[in-house]
Coordinates of C-alpha atoms (C1' of nucleotides) in Angstrom, one line a residue:
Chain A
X12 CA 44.2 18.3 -0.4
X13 CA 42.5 21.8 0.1
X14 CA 40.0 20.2 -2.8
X15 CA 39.4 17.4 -0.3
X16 CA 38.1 19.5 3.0
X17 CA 36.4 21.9 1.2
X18 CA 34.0 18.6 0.1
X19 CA 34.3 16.9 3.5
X20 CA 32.7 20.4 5.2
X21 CA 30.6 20.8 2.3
X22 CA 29.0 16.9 3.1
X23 CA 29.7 17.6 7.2
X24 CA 26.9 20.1 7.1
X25 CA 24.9 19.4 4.4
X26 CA 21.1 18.5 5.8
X27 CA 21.3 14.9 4.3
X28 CA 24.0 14.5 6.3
X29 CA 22.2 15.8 9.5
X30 CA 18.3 13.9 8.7
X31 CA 19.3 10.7 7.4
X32 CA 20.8 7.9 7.9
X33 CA 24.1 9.4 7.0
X34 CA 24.2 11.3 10.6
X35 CA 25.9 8.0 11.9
X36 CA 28.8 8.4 9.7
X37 CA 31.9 10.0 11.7
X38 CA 34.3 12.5 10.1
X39 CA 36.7 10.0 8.4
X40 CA 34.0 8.7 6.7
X41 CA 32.5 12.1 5.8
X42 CA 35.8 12.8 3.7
X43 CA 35.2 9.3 1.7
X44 CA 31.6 10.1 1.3
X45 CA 32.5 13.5 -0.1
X46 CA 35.3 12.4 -2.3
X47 CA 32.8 9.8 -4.3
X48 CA 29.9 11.3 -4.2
X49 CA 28.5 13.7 -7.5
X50 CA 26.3 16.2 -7.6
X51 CA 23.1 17.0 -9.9
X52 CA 20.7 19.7 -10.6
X53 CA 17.4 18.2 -11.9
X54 CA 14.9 20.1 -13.2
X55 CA 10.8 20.6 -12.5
X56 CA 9.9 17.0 -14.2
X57 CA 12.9 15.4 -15.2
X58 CA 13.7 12.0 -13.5
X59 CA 16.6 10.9 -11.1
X60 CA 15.6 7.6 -12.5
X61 CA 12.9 5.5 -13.8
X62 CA 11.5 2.1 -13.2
X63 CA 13.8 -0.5 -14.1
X64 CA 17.0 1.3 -14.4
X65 CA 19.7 -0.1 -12.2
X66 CA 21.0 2.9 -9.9
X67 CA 24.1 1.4 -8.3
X68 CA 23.6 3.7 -5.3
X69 CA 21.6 5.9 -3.5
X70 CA 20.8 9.4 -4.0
X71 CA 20.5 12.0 -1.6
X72 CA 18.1 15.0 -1.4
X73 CA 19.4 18.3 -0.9
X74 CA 16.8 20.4 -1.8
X75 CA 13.6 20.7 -3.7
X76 CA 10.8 18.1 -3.8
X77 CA 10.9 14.6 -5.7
X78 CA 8.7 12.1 -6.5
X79 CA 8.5 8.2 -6.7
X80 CA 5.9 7.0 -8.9
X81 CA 4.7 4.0 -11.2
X82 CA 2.8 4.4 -15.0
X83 CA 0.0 2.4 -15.0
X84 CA -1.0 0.3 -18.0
X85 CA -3.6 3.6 -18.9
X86 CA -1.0 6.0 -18.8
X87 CA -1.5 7.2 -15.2
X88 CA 0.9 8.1 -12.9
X89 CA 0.3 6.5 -9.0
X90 CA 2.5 8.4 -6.7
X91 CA 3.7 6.7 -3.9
X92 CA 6.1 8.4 -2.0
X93 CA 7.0 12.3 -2.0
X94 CA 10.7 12.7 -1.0
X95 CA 12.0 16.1 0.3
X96 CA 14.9 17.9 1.5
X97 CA 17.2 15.5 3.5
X98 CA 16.2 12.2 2.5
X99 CA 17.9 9.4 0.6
X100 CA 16.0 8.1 -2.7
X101 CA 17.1 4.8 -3.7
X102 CA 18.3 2.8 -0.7
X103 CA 15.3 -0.5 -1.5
X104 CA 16.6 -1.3 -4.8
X105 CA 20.5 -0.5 -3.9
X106 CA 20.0 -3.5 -0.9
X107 CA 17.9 -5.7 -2.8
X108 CA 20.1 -5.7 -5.4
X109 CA 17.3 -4.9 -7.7
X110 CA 16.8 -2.5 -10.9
X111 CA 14.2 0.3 -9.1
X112 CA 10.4 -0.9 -8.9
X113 CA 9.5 3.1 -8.9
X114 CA 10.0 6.1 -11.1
X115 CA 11.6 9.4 -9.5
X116 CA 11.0 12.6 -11.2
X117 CA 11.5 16.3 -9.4
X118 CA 8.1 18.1 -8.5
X119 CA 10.4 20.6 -7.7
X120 CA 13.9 21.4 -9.0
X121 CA 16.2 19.7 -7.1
X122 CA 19.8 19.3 -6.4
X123 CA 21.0 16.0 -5.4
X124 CA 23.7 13.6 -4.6
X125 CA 24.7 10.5 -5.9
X126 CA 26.9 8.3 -3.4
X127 CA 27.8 4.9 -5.5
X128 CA 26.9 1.6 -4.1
X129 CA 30.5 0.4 -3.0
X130 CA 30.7 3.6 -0.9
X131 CA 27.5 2.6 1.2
X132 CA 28.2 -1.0 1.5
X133 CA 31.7 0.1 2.8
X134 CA 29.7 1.9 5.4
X135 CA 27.4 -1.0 6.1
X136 CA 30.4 -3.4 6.9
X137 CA 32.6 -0.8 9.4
X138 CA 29.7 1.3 11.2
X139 CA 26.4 -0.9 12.4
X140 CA 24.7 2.2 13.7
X141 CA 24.4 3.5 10.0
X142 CA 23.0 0.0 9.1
X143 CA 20.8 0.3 11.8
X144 CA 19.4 3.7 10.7
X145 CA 19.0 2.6 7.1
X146 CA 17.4 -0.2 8.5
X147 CA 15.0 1.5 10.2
X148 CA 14.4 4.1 7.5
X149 CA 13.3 1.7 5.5
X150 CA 11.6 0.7 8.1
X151 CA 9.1 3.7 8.6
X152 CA 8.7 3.4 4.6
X153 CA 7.2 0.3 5.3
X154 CA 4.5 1.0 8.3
X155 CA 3.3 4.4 6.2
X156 CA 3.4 2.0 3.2
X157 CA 1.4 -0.2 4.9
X158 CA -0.9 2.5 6.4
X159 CA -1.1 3.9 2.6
X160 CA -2.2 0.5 1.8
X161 CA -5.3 0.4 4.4
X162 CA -6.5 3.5 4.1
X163 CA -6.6 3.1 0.6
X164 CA -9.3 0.5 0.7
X165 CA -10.9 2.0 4.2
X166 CA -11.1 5.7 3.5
X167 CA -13.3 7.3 0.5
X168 CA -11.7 9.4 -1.6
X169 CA -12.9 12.5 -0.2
X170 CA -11.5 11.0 3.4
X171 CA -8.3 10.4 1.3
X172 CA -8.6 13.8 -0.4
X173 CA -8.5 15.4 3.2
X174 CA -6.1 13.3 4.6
X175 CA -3.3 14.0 1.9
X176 CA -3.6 18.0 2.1
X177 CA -3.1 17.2 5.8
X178 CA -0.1 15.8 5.5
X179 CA 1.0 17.7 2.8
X180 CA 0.7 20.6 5.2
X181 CA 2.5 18.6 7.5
X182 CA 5.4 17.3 5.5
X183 CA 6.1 20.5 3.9
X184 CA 4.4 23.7 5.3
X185 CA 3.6 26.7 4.0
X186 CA 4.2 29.8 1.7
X187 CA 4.5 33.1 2.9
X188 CA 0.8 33.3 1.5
X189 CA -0.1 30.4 3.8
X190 CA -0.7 28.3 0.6
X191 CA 0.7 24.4 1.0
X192 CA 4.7 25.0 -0.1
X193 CA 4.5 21.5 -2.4
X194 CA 2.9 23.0 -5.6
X195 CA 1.6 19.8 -7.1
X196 CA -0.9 19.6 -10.0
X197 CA -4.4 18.6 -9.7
X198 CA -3.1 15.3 -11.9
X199 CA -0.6 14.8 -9.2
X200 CA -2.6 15.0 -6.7
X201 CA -5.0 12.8 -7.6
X202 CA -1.7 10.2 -8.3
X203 CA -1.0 10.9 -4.8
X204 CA -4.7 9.9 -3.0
X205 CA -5.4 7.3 -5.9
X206 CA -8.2 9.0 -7.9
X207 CA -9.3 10.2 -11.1
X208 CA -7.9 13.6 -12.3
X209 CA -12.0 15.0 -12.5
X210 CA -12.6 13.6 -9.2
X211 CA -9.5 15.2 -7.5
X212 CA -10.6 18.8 -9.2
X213 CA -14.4 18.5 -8.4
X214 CA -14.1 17.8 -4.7
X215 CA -11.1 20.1 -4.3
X216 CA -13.9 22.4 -5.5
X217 CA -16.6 21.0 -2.6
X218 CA -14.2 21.6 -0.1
X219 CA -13.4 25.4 -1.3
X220 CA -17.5 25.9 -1.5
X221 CA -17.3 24.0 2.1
X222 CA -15.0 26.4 3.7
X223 CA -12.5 24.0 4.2
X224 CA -9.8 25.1 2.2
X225 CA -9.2 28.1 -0.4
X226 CA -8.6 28.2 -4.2
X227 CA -5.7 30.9 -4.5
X228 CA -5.0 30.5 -8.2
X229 CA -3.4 26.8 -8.8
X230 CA -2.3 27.0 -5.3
X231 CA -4.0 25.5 -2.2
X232 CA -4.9 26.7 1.0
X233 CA -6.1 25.1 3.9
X234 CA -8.8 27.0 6.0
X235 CA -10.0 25.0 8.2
X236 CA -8.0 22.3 9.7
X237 CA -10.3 21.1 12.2
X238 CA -12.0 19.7 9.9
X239 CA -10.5 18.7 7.9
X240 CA -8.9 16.4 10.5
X241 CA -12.4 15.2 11.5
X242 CA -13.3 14.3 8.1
X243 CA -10.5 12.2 7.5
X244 CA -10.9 10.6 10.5
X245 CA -14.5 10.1 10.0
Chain B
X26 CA 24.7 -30.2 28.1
X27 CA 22.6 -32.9 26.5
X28 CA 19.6 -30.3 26.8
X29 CA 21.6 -27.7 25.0
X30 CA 22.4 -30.1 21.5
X31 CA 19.1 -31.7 21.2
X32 CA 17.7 -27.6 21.3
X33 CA 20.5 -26.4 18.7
X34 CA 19.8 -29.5 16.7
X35 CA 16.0 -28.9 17.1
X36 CA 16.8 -25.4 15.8
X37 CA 19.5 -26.1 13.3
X38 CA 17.3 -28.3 11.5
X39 CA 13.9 -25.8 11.8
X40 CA 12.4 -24.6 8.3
X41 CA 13.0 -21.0 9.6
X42 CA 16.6 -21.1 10.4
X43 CA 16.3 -22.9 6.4
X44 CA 14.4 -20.1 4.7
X45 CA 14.3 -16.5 6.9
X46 CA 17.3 -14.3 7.3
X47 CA 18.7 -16.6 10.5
X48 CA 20.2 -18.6 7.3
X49 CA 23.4 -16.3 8.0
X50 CA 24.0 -17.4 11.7
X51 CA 26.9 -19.9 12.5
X52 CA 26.5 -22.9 15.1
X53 CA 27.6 -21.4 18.0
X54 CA 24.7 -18.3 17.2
X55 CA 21.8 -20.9 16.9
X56 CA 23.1 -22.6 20.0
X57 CA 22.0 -19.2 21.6
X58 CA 19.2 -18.9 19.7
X59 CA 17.9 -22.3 20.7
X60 CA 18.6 -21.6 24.7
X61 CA 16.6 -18.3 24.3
X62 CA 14.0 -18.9 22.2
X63 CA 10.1 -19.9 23.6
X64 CA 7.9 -22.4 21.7
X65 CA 4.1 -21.5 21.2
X66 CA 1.1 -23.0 19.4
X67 CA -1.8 -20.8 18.3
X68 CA -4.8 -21.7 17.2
X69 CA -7.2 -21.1 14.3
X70 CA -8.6 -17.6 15.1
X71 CA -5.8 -16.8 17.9
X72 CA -4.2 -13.7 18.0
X73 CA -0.3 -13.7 18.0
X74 CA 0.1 -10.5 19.0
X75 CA -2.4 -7.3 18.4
X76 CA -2.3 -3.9 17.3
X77 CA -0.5 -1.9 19.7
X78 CA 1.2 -4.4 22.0
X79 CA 4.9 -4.2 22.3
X80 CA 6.1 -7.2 20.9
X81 CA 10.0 -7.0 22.4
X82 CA 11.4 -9.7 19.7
X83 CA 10.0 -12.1 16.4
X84 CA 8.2 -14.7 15.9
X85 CA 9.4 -17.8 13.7
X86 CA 6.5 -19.2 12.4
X87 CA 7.5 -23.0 12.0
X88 CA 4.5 -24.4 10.5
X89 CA 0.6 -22.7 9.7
X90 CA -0.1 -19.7 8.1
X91 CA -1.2 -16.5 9.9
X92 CA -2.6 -13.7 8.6
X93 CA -1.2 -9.6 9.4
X94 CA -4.1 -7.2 9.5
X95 CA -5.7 -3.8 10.6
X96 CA -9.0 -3.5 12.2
X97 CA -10.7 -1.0 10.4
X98 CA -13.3 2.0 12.0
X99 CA -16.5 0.2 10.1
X100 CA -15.4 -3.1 11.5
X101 CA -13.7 -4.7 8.5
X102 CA -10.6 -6.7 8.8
X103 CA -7.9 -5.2 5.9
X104 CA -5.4 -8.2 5.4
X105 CA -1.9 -6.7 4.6
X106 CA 0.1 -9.5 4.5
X107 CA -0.1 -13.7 5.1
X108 CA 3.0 -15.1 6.4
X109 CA 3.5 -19.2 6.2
X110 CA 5.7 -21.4 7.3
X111 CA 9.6 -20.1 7.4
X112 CA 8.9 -16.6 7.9
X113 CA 9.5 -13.7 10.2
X114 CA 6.8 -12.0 12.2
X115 CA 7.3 -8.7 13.7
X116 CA 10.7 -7.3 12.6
X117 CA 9.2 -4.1 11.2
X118 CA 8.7 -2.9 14.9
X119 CA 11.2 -4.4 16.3
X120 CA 13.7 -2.5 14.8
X121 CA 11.3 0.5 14.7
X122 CA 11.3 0.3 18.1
X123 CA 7.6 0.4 18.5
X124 CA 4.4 -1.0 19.1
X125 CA 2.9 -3.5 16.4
X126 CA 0.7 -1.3 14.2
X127 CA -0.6 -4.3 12.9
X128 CA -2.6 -7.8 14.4
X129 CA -1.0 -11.4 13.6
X130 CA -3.7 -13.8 13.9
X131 CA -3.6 -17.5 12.9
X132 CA -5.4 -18.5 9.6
X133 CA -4.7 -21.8 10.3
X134 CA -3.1 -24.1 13.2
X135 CA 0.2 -22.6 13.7
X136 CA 3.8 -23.4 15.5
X137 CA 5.4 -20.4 16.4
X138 CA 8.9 -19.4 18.2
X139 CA 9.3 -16.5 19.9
X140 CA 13.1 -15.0 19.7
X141 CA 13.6 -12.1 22.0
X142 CA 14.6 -8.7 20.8
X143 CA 18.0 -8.7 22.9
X144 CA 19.2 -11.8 21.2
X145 CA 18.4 -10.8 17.9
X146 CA 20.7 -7.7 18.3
X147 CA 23.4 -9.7 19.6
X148 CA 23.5 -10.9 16.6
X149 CA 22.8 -7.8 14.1
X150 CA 26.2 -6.3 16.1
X151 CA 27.9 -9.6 15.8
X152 CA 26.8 -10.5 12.4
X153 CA 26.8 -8.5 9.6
X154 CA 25.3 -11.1 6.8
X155 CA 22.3 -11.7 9.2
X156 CA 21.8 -7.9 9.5
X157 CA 21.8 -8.0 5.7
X158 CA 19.6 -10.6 5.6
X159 CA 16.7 -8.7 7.8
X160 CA 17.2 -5.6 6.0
X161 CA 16.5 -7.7 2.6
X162 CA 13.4 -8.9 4.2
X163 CA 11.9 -6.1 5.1
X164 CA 12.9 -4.0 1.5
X165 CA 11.1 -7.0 -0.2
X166 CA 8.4 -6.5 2.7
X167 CA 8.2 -2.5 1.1
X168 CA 8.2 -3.5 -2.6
X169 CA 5.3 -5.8 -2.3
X170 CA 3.6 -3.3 -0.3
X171 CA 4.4 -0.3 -2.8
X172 CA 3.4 -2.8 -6.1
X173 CA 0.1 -3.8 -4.1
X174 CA -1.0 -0.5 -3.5
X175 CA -0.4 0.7 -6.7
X176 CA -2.4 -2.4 -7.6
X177 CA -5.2 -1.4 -5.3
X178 CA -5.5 2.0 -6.8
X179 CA -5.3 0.7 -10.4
X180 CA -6.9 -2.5 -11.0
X181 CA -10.3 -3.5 -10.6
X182 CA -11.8 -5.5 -7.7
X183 CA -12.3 -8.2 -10.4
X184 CA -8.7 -7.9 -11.5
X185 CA -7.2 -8.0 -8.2
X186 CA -9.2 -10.9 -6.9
X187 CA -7.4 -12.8 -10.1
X188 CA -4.5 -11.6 -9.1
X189 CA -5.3 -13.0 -5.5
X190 CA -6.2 -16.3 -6.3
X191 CA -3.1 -16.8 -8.7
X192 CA -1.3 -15.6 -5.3
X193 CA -2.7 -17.4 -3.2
X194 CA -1.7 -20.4 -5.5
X195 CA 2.0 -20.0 -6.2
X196 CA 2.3 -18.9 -2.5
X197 CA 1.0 -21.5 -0.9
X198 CA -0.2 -24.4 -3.4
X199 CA -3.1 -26.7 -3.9
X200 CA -4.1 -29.7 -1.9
X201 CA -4.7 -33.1 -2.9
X202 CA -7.9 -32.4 -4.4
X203 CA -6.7 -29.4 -6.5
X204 CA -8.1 -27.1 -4.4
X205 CA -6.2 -24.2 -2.9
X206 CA -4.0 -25.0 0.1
X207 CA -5.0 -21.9 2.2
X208 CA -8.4 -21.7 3.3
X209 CA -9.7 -18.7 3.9
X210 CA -13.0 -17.5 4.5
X211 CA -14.7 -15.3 1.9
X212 CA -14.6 -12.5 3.8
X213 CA -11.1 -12.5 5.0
X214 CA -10.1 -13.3 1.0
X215 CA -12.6 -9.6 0.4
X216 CA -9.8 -8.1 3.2
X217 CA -7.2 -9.2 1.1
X218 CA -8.6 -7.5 -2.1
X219 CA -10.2 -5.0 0.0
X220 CA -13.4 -4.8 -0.8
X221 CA -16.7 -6.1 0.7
X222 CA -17.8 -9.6 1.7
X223 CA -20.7 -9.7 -1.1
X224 CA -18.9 -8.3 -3.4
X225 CA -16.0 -10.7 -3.3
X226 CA -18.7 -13.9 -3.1
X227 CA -20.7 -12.2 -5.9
X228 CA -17.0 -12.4 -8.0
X229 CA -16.1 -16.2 -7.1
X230 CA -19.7 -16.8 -8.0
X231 CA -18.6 -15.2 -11.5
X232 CA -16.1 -16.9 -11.9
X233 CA -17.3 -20.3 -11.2
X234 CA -19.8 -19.6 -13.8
X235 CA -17.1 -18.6 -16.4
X236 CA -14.6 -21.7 -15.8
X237 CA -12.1 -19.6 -14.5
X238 CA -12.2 -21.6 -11.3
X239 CA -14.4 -24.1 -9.4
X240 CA -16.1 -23.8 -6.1
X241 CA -15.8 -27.4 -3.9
X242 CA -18.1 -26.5 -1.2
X243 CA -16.2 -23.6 0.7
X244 CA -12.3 -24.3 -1.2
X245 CA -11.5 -23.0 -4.6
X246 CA -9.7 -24.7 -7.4
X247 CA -8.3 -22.6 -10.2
X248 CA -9.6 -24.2 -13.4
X249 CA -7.6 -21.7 -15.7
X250 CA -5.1 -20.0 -14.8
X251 CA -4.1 -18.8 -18.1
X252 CA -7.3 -16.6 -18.5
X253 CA -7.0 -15.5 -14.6
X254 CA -3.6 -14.7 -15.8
X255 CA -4.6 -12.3 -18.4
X256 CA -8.0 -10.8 -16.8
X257 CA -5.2 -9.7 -13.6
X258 CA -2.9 -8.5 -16.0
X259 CA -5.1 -6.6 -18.7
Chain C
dA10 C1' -0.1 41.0 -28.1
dA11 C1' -1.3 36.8 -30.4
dT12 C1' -1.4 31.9 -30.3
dA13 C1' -0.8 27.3 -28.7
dG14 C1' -0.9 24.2 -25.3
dA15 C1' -1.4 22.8 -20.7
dA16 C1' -3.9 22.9 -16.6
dC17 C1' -8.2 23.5 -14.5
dA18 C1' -13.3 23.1 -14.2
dT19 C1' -17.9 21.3 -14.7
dG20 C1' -21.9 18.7 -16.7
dA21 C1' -23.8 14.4 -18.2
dC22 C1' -23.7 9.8 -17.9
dA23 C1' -22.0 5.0 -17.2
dA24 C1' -19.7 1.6 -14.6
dT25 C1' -18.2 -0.1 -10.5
dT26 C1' -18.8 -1.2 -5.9
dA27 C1' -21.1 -1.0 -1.3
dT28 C1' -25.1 -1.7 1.5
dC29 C1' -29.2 -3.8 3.1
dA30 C1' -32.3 -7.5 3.0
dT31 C1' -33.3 -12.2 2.6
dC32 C1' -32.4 -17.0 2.0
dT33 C1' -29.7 -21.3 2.0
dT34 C1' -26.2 -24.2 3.6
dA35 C1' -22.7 -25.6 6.6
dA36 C1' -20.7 -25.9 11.2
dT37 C1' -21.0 -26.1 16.2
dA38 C1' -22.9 -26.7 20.6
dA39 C1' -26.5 -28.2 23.7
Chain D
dT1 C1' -30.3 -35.0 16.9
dT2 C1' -31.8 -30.6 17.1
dA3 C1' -31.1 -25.9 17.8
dT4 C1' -28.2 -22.1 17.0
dT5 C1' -25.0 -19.5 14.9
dA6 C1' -21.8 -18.6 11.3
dA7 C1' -20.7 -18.6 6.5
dG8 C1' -22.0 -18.4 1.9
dA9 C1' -25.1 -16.8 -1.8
dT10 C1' -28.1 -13.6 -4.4
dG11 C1' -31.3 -9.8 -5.5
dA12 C1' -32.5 -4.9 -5.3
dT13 C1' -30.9 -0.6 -4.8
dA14 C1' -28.0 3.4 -3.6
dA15 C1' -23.7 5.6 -3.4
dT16 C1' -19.3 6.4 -5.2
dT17 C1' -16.3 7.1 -8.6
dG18 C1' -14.7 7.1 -13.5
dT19 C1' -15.1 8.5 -18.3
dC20 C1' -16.1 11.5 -22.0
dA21 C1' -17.2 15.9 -23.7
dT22 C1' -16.8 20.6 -23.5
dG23 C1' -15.5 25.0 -22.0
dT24 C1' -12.5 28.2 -19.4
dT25 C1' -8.4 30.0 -17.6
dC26 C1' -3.7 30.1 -17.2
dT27 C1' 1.2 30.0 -19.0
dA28 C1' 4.7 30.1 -22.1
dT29 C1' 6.5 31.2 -26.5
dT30 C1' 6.9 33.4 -30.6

DNA sequence: AATAGAACATGACAATTATCATCTTAATAA
DNA sequence: TTATTAAGATGATAATTGTCATGTTCTATT
């Protein structure tokens, strides 16, 4: 009994529960959440799960940085979605009833949750507003996939380049050093915006000899955001 | 009275209420549907609905195929998706609650209905399997998307206008002649693939020339599909 | 501190793809 | 039917991007 509302306020404030789709849930359902779901620590690189493995449920982010990605056939790694603090990793193959398309690893360590599939189709049947959110969630996944998708084949990789440390700025802010917070390598990177590995590095480099961001180290910062802004646009 | 069961049997009977996620509503639920619902033809060319309008429901499209794409800066039309005959159009921002971020235009002759947003979440709050249903759509909607961008990224243009072709084929099959059944121009096949108008007619040209397929004036007939098969995949 | 391995960096070059120009053929309207 | 325009085709060339080779700088581990 004691065990069981020390998990419910553990899940009531936890900031999954607040940013995702979760926030619909009301208290009773909070305690059944919190009595099924398990807890993880993943480290820097390890996977969540990879592509094909049936998951059963959905997993929810409580801190660090993850991300969803595909091996190609010559051994690179297309990122296709960073997942942060607060989201839910999962939820496509859980409702299509599918073994995942995607590989998730941690860029970061993590600590997640893992709330089994019974649990959120309980919460599909009694509260509509949590389908609705999920629905929607998957939703916005689709328009930035979609987006993603376009700009892919409109933008240059230097427009792409630009636009990705925007939104990595965006997404996930910055260090006390005003470096971008998501410390991802140069090989990620260029998983992220679609490029060679050389590429990524050589116009990373242009763009510190252009004044438009700064080489501290590994670590990226951006210096000139204007821009930036206007060369992605461009 | 007589009005009302001629509709429901009009849309009882429709390939859409056969095929999309209105499979899960009961008789009474496309009675509605049939009373509310608007019937439209759009022609070759025609826009459905454009970037940036607020659609306020979906569109059944009951016979034609239509094509969902983004106008880009230079001018070029990037094809994100072709819809035919049984499908949905515009759930993503319906349920999003915002404006179409992309443009539906016919590709060929089509039928549409138009359902209006307030019925359709009559029957999300009244119907959990049809709520289900949508959100299945749109997660398949978001693999596709994922597994084509990836494709984008890491396949050739060559490779991914074999991939296209074999596509287009199983998608929407061949006419009487062998040919395939959609017809689209060469430049709106280069916005599928993403890439430019010469480039694409430089590849069919290819093609032709190695057997993989056979140009009949403007259609295209896949000669072997084996080989397309295995240049997409390798 | 020494060593090994990973990540980063850069040059040289090749392959892919886009762009521009021109021409032919097909479709459409006067 | 003829004129006009759109779609398709192809060459020449330039720009972008990938690949391979090599070197440097980190980082971690002994």
């Amino acid at each position: 009994m004691h065990q069981t509302t020390i998990a419910m306020s553990k899940c009531d404030q936890c900031i999954v529960r607040q940013l995702s789709s979760l926030k619909a849930l009301n208290k009773e359902e909070v305690i059944k959440l919190a009595n099924s779901k398990t807890s993880y620590k993943i480290k820097k690189g390890e996977a969540i799960f990879e592509e094909g493995e049936i998951t059963n449920g959905v997993f929810c982010v409580k801190d660090g940085i993850g991300k969803l990605s595909k091996l190609s056939a010559n051994g690179k790694d297309q990122i296709v979605k960073l997942v942060k603090s607060g989201e839910l990793l999962g939820q496509r193959s859980m409702i299509s009833n599918e073994p995942a398309n995607l590989t998730a690893k941690a860029v970061a360590d993590m600590e997640v949750c893992f709330i089994p599939k019974s649990e959120i189709i309980n919460f599909f049947n009694s509260n509509n507003q949590f389908s609705l959110n999920m629905m929607q969630s998957v939703c916005e996944d689709l328009k930035e996939s979609e987006n993603e998708k376009i700009a892919l084949v409109q933008k240059t990789v230097k427009q792409r380049l630009a636009e990705t440390l925007l939104h990595l700025h965006d997404e996930f802010g910055e260090d006390t050093d005003k470096t971008l917070k998501v410390q991802l390598t140069r090989e990620e990177l260029a998983g992220i915006i679609g490029t060679a590995t050389e590429s990524c590095i050589r116009l990373l480099s242009d763009f510190n000899k252009l004044g438009l961001i700064e080489l501290v180290g590994k670590k990226i910062m951006l210096k000139d955001v204007r821009a930036l802004k206007k060369l992605a646009d461009n």
